[in-house]
Short mmCIF file of C-alpha atoms in Angstrom, two decimals:
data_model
loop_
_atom_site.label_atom_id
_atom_site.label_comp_id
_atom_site.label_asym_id
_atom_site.label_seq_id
_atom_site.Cartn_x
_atom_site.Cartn_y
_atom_site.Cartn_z
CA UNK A 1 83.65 79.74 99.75
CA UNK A 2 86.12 76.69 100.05
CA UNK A 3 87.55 75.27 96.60
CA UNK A 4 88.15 71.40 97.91
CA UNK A 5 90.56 69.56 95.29
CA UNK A 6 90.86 65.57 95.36
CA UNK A 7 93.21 64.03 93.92
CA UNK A 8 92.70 60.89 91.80
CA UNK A 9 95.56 59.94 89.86
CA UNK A 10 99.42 61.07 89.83
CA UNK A 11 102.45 61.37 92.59
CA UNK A 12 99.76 62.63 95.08
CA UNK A 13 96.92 60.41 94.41
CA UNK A 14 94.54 60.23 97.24
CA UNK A 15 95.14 63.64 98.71
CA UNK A 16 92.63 65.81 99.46
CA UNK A 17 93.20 69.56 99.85
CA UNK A 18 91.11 72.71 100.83
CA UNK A 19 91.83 76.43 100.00
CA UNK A 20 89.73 79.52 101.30
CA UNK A 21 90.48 81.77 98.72
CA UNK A 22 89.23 82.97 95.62
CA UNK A 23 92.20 82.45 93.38
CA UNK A 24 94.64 79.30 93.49
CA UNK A 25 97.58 78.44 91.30
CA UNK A 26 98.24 74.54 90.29
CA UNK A 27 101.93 73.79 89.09
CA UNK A 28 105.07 72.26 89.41
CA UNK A 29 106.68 75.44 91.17
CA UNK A 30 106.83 76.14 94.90
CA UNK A 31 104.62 79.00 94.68
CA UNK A 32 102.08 77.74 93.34
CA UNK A 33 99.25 77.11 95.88
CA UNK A 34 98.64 73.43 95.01
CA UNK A 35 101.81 71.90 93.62
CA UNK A 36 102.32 69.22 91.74
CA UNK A 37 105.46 67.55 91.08
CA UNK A 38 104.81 65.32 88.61
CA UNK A 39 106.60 65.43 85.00
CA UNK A 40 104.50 66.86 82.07
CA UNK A 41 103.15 69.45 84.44
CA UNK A 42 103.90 73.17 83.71
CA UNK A 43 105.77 75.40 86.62
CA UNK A 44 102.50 77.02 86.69
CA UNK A 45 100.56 75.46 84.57
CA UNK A 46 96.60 76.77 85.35
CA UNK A 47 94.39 78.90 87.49
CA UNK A 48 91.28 78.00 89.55
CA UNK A 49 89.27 81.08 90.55
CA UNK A 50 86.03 81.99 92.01
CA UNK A 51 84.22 85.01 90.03
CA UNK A 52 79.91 85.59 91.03
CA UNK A 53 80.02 82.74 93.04
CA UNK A 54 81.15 80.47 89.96
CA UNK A 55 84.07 78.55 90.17
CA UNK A 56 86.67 79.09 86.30
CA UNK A 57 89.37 77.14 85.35
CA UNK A 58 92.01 79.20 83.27
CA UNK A 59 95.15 77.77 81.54
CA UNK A 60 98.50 79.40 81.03
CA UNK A 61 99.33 78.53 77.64
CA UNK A 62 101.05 75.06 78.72
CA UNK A 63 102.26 72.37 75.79
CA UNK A 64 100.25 69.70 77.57
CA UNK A 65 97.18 71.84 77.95
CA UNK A 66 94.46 71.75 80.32
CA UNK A 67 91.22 69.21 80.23
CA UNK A 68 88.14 69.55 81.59
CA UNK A 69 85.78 66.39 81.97
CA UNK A 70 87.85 64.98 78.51
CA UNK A 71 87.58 68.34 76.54
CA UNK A 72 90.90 70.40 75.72
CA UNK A 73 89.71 73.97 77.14
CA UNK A 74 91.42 77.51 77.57
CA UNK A 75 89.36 79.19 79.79
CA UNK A 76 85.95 77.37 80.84
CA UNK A 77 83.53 77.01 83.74
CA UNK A 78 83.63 74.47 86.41
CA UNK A 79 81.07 73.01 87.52
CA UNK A 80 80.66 71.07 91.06
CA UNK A 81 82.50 67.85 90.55
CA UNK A 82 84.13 67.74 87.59
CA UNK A 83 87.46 65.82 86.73
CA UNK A 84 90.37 68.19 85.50
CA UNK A 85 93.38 66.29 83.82
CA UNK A 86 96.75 67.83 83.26
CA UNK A 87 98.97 65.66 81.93
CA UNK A 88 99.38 62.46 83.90
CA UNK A 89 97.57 64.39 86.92
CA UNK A 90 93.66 63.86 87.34
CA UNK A 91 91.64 65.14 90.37
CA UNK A 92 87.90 66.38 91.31
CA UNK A 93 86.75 69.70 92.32
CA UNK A 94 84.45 70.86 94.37
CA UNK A 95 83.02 74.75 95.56
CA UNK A 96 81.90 74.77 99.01
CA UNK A 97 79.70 77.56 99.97
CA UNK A 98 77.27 77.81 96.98
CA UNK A 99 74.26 76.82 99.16
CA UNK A 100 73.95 73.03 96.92
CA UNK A 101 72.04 75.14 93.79
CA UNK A 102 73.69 77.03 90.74
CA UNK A 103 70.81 79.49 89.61
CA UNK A 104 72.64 80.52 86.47
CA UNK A 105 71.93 76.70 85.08
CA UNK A 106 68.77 76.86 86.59
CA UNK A 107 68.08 80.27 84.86
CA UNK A 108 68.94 78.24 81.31
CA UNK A 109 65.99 76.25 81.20
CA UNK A 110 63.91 79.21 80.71
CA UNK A 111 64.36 78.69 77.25
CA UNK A 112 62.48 75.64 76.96
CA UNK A 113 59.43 77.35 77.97
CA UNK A 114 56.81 78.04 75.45
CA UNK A 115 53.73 79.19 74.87
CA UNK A 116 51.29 76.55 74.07
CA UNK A 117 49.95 78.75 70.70
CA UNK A 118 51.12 79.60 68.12
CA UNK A 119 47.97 82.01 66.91
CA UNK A 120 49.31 85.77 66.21
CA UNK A 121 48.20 88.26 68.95
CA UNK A 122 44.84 90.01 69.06
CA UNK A 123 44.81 93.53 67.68
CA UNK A 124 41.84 94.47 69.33
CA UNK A 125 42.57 97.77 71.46
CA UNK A 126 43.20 97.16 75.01
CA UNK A 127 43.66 99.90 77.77
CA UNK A 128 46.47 101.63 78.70
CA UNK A 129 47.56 100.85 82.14
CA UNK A 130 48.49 104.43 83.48
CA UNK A 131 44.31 104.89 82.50
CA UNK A 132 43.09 101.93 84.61
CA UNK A 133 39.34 102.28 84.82
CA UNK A 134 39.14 105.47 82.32
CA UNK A 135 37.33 105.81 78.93
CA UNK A 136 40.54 106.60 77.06
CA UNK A 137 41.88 103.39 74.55
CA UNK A 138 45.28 102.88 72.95
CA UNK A 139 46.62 100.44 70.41
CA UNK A 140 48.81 98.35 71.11
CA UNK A 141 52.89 98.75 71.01
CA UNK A 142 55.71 101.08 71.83
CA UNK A 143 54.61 104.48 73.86
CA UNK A 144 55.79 107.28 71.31
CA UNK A 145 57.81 108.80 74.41
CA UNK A 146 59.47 105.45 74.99
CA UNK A 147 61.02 105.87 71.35
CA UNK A 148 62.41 108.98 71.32
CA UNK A 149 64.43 108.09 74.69
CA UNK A 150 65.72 105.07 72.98
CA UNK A 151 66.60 106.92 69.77
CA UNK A 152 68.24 109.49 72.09
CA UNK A 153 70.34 107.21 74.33
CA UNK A 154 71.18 105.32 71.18
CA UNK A 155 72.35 108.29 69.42
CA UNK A 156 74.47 108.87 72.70
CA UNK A 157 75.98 105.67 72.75
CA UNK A 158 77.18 106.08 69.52
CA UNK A 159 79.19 109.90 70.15
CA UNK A 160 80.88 108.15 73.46
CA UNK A 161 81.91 105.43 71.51
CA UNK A 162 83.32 107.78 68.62
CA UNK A 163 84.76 109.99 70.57
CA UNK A 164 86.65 106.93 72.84
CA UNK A 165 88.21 105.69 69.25
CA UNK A 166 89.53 109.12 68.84
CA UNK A 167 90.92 109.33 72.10
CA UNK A 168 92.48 105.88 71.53
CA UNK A 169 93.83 106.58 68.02
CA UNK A 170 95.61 109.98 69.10
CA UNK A 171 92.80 112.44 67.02
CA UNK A 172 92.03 114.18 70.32
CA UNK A 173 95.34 114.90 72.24
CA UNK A 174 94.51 114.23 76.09
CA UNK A 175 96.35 115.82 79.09
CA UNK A 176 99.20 113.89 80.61
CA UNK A 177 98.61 113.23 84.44
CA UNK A 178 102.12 113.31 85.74
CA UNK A 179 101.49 110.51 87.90
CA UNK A 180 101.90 108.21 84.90
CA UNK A 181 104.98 109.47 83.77
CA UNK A 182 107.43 108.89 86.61
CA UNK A 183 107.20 106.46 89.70
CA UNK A 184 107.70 108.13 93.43
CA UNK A 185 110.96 107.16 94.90
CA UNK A 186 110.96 105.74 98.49
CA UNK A 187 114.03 105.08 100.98
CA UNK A 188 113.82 102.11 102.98
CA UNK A 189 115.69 101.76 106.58
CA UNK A 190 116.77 98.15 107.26
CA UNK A 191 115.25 96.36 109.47
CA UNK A 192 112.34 98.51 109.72
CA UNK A 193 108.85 98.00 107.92
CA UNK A 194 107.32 100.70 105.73
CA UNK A 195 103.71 101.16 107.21
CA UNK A 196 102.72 103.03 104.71
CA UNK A 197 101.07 101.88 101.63
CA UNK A 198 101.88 102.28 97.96
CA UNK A 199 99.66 101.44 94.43
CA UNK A 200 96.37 103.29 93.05
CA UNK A 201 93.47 102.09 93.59
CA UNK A 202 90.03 104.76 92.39
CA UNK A 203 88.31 103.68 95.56
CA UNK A 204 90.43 104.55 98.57
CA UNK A 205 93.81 106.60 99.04
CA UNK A 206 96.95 105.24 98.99
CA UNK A 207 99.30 106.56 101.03
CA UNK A 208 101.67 106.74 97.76
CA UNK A 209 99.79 107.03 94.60
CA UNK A 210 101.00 105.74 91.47
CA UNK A 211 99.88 103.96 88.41
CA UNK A 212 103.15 102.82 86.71
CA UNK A 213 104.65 101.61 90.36
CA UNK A 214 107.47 103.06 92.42
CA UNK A 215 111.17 102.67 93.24
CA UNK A 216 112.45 101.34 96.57
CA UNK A 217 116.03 102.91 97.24
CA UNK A 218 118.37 101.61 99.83
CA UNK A 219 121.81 100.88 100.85
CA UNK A 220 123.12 97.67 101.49
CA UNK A 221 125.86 96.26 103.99
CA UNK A 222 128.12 92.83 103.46
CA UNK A 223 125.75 90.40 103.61
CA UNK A 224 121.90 88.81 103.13
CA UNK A 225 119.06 90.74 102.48
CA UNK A 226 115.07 89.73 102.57
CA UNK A 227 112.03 91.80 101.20
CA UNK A 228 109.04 91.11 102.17
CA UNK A 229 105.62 92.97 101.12
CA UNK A 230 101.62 91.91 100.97
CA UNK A 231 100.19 92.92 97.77
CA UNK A 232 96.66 93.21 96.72
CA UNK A 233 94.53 94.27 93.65
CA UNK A 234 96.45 91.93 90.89
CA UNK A 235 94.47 90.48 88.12
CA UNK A 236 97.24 88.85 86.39
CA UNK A 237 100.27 86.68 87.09
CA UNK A 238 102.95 89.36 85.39
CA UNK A 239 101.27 92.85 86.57
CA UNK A 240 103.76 93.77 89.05
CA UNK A 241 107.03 92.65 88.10
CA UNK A 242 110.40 93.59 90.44
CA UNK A 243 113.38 94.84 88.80
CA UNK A 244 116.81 95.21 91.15
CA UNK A 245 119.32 97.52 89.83
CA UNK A 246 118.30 97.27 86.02
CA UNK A 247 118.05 93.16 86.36
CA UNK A 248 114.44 91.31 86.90
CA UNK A 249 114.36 88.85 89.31
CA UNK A 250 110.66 87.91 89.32
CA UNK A 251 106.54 88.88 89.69
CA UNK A 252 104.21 89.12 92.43
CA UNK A 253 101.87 86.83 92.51
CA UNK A 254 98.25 87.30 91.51
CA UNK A 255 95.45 87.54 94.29
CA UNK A 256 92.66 90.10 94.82
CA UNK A 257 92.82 91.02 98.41
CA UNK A 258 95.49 91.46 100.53
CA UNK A 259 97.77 88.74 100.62
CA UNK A 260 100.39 88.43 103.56
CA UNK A 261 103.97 87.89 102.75
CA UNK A 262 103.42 87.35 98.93
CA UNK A 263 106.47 88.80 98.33
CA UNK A 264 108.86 86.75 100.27
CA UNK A 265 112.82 86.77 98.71
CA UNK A 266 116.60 86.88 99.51
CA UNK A 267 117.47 89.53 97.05
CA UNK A 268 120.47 88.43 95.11
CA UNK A 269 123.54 89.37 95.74
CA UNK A 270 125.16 89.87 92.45
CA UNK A 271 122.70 92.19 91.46
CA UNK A 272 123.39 94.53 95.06
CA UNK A 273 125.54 97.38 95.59
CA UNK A 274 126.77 99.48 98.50
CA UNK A 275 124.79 102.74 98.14
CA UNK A 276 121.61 103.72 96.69
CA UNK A 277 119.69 100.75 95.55
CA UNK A 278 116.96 100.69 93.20
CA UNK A 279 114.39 97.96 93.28
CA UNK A 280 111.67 99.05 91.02
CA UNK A 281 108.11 97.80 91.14
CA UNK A 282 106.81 98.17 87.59
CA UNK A 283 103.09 98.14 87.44
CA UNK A 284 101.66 97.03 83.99
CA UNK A 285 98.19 97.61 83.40
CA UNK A 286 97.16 94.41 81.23
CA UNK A 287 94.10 94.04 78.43
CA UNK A 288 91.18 93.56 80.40
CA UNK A 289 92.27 94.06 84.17
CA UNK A 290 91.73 97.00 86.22
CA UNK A 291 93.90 99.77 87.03
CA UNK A 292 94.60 98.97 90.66
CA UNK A 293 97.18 97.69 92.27
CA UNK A 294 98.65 98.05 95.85
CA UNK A 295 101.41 97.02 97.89
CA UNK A 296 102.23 97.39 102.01
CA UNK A 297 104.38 96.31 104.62
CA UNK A 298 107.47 96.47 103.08
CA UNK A 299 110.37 95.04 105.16
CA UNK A 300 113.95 95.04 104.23
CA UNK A 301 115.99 93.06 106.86
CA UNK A 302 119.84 92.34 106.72
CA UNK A 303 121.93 89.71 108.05
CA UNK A 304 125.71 91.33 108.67
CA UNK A 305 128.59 88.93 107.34
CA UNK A 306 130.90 87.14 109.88
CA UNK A 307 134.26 86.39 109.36
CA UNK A 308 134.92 83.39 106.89
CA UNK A 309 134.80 79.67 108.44
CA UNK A 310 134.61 77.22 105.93
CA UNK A 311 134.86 74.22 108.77
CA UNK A 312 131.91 75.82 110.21
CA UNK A 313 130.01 76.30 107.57
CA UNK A 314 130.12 73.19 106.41
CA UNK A 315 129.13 71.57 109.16
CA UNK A 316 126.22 73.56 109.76
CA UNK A 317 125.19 72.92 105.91
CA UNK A 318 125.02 69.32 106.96
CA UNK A 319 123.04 69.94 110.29
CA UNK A 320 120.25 71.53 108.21
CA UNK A 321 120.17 69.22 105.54
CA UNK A 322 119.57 66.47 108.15
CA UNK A 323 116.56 68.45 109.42
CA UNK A 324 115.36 69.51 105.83
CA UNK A 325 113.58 66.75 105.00
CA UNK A 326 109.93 66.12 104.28
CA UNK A 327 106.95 65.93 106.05
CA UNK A 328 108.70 69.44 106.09
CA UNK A 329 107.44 70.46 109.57
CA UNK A 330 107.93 73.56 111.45
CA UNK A 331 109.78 72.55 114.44
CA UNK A 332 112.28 71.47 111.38
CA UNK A 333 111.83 74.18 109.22
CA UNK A 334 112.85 77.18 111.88
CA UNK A 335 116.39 75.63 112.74
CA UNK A 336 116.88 74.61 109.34
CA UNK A 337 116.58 77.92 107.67
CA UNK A 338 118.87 79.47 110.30
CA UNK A 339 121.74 77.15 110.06
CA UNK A 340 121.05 77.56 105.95
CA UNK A 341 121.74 81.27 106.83
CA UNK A 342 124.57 80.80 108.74
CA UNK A 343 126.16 78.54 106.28
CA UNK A 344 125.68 81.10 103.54
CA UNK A 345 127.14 84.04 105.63
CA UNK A 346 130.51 82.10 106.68
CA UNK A 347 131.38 81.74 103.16
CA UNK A 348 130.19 84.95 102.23
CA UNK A 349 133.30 86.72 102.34
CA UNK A 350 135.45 84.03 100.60
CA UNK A 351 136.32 84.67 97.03
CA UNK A 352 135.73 82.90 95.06
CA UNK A 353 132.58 81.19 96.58
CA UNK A 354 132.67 77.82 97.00
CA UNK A 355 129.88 75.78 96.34
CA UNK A 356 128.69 75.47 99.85
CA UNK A 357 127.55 78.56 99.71
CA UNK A 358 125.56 78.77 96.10
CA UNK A 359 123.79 75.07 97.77
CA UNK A 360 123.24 76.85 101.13
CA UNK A 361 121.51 79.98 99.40
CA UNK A 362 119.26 77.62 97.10
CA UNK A 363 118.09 75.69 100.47
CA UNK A 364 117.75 78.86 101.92
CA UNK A 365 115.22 80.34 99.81
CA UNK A 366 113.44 76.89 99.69
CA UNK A 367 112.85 76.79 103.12
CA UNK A 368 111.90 80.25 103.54
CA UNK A 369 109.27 79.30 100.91
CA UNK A 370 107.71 76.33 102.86
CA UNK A 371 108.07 78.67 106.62
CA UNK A 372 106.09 81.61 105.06
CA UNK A 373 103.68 78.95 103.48
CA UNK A 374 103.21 77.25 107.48
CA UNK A 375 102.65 81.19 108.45
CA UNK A 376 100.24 81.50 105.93
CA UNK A 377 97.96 78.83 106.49
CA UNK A 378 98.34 79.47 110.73
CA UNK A 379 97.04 82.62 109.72
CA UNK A 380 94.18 81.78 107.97
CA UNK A 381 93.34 79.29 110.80
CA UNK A 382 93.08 82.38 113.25
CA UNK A 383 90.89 83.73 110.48
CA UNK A 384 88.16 80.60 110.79
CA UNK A 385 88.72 80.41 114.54
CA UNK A 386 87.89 84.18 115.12
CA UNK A 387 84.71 83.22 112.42
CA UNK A 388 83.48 80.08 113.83
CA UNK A 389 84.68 79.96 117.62
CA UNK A 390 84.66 83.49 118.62
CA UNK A 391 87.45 86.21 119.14
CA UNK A 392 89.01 83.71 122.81
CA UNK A 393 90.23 80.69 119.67
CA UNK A 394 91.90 83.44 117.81
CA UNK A 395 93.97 84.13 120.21
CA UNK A 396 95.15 81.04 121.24
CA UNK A 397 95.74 80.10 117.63
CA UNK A 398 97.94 83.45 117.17
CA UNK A 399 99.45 82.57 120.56
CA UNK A 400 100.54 79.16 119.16
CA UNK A 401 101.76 81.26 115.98
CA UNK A 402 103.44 83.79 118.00
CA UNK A 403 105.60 81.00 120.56
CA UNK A 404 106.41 78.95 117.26
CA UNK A 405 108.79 81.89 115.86
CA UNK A 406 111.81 83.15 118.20
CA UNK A 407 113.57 85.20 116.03
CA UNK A 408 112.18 88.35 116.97
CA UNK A 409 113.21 90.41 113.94
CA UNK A 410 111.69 87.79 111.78
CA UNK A 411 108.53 89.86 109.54
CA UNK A 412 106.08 86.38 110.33
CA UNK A 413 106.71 87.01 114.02
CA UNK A 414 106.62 90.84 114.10
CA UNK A 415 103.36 90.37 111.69
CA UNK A 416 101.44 87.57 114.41
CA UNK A 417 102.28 89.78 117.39
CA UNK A 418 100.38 92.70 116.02
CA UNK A 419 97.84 90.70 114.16
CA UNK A 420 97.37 89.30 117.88
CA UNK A 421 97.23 92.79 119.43
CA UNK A 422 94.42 93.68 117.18
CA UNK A 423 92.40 90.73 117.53
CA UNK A 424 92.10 90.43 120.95
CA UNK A 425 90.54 94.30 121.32
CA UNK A 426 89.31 95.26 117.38
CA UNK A 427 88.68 91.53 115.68
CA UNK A 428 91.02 90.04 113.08
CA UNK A 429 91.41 92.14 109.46
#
């Protein structure tokens, strides 16, 4: 299904945008799947999602708030068209997919059927239907043996639920599984990806199992550092949260399947240290979501320091910034983000930094944002071709993906060469 979003009034009136995916984030923030920039909008500010084939709108407990065809709402369901305002922002929405006909509101007019009588039912004894054609009669109602299962399951019902409270409330003690006490440690290698893959999930293995989350330990050189990771099985925006040395420095994001690069980051480096490393992924089971959670293809890469040129680095700042600029295109992007890099590591060594480098970091992670967003969406092309055009357009669209990227350590190219590999000889995953 294809959520299609039209925008009618605000900064981006008149665009039209399409996402294939069952959950999408509206906001003011950059990672936020449709962003918005106007003022009055919240950095994330509400949640469109699919669930049975029904599209829901979800807010995030913004001042503002969220409308939905003129009515304030919290949580609500969307139906085909509608007109969602937040704040000076209006647009349409639309579910592709759904075949033109909603059954659930078809189902609702059941309920003005009735029956054209209002005369109370016969008594008169009619047969039973187990004794079609016999000479046996039964009144009519409830077979005995039908109520004693009910009274039985009922009676059932009730002990599970009893005995649930008591498990809740501490009357009966219950074992602890040491797998939710502590979190597995794991040593990363930089500039290598982890292949293996970490969470709980009740359905399928993990290769590390763990309900609270694990801790990632590594060392770390003079320098930048990037982690990268898909993550999967998150029903809420705060489940998995990332904690570097004892300091936060942010969530993954929420999606049900496996999302490529949705943990994207320079790690910062006033929170790093030489040796031993912790960055701790905290799993928090919230009310109402389920237990799983997963997370793969962790990469830690590092870019070594050079000696300090502050000359240099300035003049590479400028370069960038004359090639950051919107439409924001990828032929700009790629040379941008380098020279953003390189202006970053020439003052890295200088103490104290100057602000070159604290302006070259923030443009840095900016336009690492909007290259792993092009990746993304190149991806998901590859995805439709391989659906709609066969297993030969998939290949030219990874191609194109592949030629785009020449920094051969980069995690986007490393991940389009295999995903290119595969599709060519198994079909795209």
């Amino acid at each position: 299904m294809t959520i299609v979003v039209h925008i009618v009034q605000g900064e981006r009136a008149g665009d039209e945008l399409r996402f294939d995916a069952l959950s999408i984030s509206v906001g003011r923030a950059d990672q936020c799947s449709l962003q918005l920039p106007d003022r009055g909008i919240s950095r994330h500010h509400c949640d469109l999602s699919i669930h049975e084939g029904e599209l829901w709108i979800q807010d995030q407990g913004t001042t503002n708030g969220t409308q939905l065809n003129g009515v304030t709402v919290q949580r609500a369901r969307v139906a085909n068209g509608s007109e969602i305002a937040l704040g000076p922002v209006r647009f349409r929405v639309l579910l592709e997919g759904t075949g033109g006909m909603n059954y659930k509101e078809l189902a609702d007019y059941r309920g003005l059927i009735q029956a054209r009588s209002n005369e109370p039912k016969s008594s008169v004894p009619i047969p039973h239907p187990s004794l079609r054609g016999g000479n046996r009669w039964v009144q009519p109602g409830t077979d005995p043996k039908l109520k004693l299962l009910r009274a039985v399951a009922g009676v059932m019902v009730v002990l599970f639920i009893a005995l649930f409270a008591a498990a809740q409330l501490g009357v009966i003690d219950r074992a602890a599984d040491p797998s939710e006490q502590t979190m597995p440690i794991v040593r990363l290698q930089v500039n290598q990806t982890l292949t293996q893959t970490v969470g709980y999930s009740p359905r399928r293995a993990m290769d590390i199992e763990s309900r609270r989350g694990a801790v990632l330990r590594f060392n770390h050189a003079p320098g930048l550092a990037t982690l990268t990771m898909d993550v999967a099985s998150l029903d809420t925006p705060r489940e998995l949260e990332l904690v570097l040395n004892g300091q936060s420095i942010g969530y993954a994001p929420e999606t049900a399947q496996w999302l490529i690069g949705a943990v994207s980051m320079m790690l910062p480096n006033e929170h790093l240290k030489a040796k031993d490393n912790e960055l701790e992924l905290r799993h928090a089971r919230m009310e109402g979501a389920a237990e799983s959670w997963g997370v793969r293809s962790i990469r830690l890469r590092h870019f070594p320091a050079p000696p300090a040129d502050r000359a240099t680095a300035q003049q590479q700042l400028e370069m960038a910034k004359a090639r950051f600029r919107e439409p924001y295109k990828l032929h700009d992007l790629l040379p941008a983000m380098r020279l953003f890099r390189q202006a970053a590591l020439l003052t890295y060594s200088i103490d104290p930094r100057p602000e070159a480098h604290k302006e070259s970091l923030a443009l840095l992670e900016s336009a690492h944002d909007k290259v792993t967003k092009h990746f993304r969406r190149s991806y998901l092309d590859a995805q439709r071709e391989l659906q709609l055009k066969g297993r030969a357009a998939a290949c030219r669209a990874l191609d194109t993906t592949v030629r785009r990227f020449t920094d051969r350590e980069d995690w986007r190219y490393l991940r389009a060469k295999e995903t290119r590999q595969k599709v060519c000889s198994e079909g795209l995953r």
